[in-house]
XYZ file of C-alpha atoms in Angstrom:
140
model
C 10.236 7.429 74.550
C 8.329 9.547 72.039
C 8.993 6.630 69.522
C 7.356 3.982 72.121
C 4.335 6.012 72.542
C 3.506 6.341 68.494
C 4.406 2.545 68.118
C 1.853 1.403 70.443
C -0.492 3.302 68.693
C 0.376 1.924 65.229
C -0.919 -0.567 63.079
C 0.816 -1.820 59.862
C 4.905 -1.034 59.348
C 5.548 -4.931 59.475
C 8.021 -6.037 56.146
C 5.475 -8.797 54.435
C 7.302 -12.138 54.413
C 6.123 -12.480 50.683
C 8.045 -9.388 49.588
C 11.987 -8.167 49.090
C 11.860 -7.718 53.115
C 14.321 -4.506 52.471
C 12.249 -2.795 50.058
C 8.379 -3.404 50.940
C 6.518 -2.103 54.667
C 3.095 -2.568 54.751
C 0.765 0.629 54.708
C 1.000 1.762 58.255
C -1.447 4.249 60.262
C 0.245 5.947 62.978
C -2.481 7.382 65.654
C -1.608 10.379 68.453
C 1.349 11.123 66.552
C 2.854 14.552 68.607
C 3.501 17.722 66.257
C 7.549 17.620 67.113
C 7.399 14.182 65.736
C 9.754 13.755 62.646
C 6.889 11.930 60.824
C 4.802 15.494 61.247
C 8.059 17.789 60.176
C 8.840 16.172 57.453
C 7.358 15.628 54.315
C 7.350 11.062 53.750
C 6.539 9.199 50.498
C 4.910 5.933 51.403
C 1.752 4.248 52.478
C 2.012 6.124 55.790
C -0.987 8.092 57.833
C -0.099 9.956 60.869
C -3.049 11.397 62.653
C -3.333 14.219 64.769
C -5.735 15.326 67.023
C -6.875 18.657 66.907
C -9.729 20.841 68.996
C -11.154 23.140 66.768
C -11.472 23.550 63.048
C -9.237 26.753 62.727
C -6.861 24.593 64.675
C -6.780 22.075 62.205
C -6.104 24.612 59.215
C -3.472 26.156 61.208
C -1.328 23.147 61.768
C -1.851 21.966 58.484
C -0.362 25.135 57.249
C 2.104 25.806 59.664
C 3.909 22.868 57.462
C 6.712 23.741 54.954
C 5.730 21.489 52.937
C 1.690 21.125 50.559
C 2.018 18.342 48.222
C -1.964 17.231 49.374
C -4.085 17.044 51.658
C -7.361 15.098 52.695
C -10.160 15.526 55.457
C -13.377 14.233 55.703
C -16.757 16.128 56.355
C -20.137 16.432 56.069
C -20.375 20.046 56.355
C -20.531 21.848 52.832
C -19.031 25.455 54.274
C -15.822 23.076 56.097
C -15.227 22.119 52.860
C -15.156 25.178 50.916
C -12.912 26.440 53.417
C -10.945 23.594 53.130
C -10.098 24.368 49.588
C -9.481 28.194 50.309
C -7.116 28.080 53.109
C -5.297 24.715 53.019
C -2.095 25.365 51.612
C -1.535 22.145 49.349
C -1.275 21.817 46.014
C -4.236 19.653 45.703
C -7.035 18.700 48.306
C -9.639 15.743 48.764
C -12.543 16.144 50.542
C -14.074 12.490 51.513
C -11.869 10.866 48.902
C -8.084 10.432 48.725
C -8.654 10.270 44.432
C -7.454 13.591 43.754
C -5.061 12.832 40.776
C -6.519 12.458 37.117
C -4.414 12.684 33.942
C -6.641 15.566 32.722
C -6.207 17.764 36.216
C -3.002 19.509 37.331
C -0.469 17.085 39.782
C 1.802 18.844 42.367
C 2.424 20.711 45.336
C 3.557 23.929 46.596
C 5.735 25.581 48.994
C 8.700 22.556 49.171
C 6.756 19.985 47.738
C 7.701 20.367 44.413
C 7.351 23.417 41.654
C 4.906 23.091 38.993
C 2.930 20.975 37.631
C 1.924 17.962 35.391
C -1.260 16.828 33.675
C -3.821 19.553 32.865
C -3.620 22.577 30.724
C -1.485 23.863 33.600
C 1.967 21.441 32.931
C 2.326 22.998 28.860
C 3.407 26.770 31.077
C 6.292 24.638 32.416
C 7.157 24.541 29.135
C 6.556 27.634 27.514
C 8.619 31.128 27.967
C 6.264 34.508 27.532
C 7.970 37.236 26.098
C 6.769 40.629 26.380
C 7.343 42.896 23.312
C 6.568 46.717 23.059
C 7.319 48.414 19.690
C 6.878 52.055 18.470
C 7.256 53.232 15.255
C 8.209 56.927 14.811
């Protein structure tokens, strides 16, 4: 039943006749999607949106967060403050406001929490690499 009530909200998901019908869906947006719905518990790969409705801002931050999982995440204002707390308090490793073009070879590319350790691109991905040693010497 839960499954019926996302589907008829759906559009996209259908395999394109023109492609490997096991391997290609198209990009699907999933609308009402409930928040005990495996699509919101788990973290997908894939041209896949589920939307949420939520009533207040803080509300919107909490679910977000209340996620194990912070790979990125995207929302779309107008208000300058809503953004800047966007960027605070969204747990994610990276976050677009009114773009989903967040990734650039020069800026770091990952998530946190159980989306991944790390990073690449950037400055940041050469400390996956390196091993700091601390060493204290005194000479008598």
């Amino acid at each position: 039943m839960l499954q019926r009530k996302v589907r008829r909200s759906s559009q996209g998901g259908r395999r394109p006749e023109e492609r490997n019908p096991r391997v290609f869906l198209e990009p699907t947006v999933l609308v009402d999607v409930p928040d005990r719905a495996d699509i919101m518990q788990e973290e997908s790969f894939g041209h896949v949106a589920p939307i949420a409705r939520f009533s207040t801002f803080d509300e919107a931050i909490e679910k977000s967060n209340s996620r194990p999982f912070g790979f990125s995440a995207y929302a779309f204002t107008g208000n300058h403050e809503k953004a800047e707390r966007l960027f605070r308090e969204l747990h994610a490793g990276m976050v677009g406001v009114n773009t989903f073009l967040v990734a650039h070879a020069q800026a770091p590319f990952g998530g946190i929490d159980h989306s991944g350790m790390g990073r690449e691109g950037g400055r940041e991905a050469i400390r996956n690499y390196q091993n700091t040693k601390l060493t204290h010497m005194v000479w008598d």
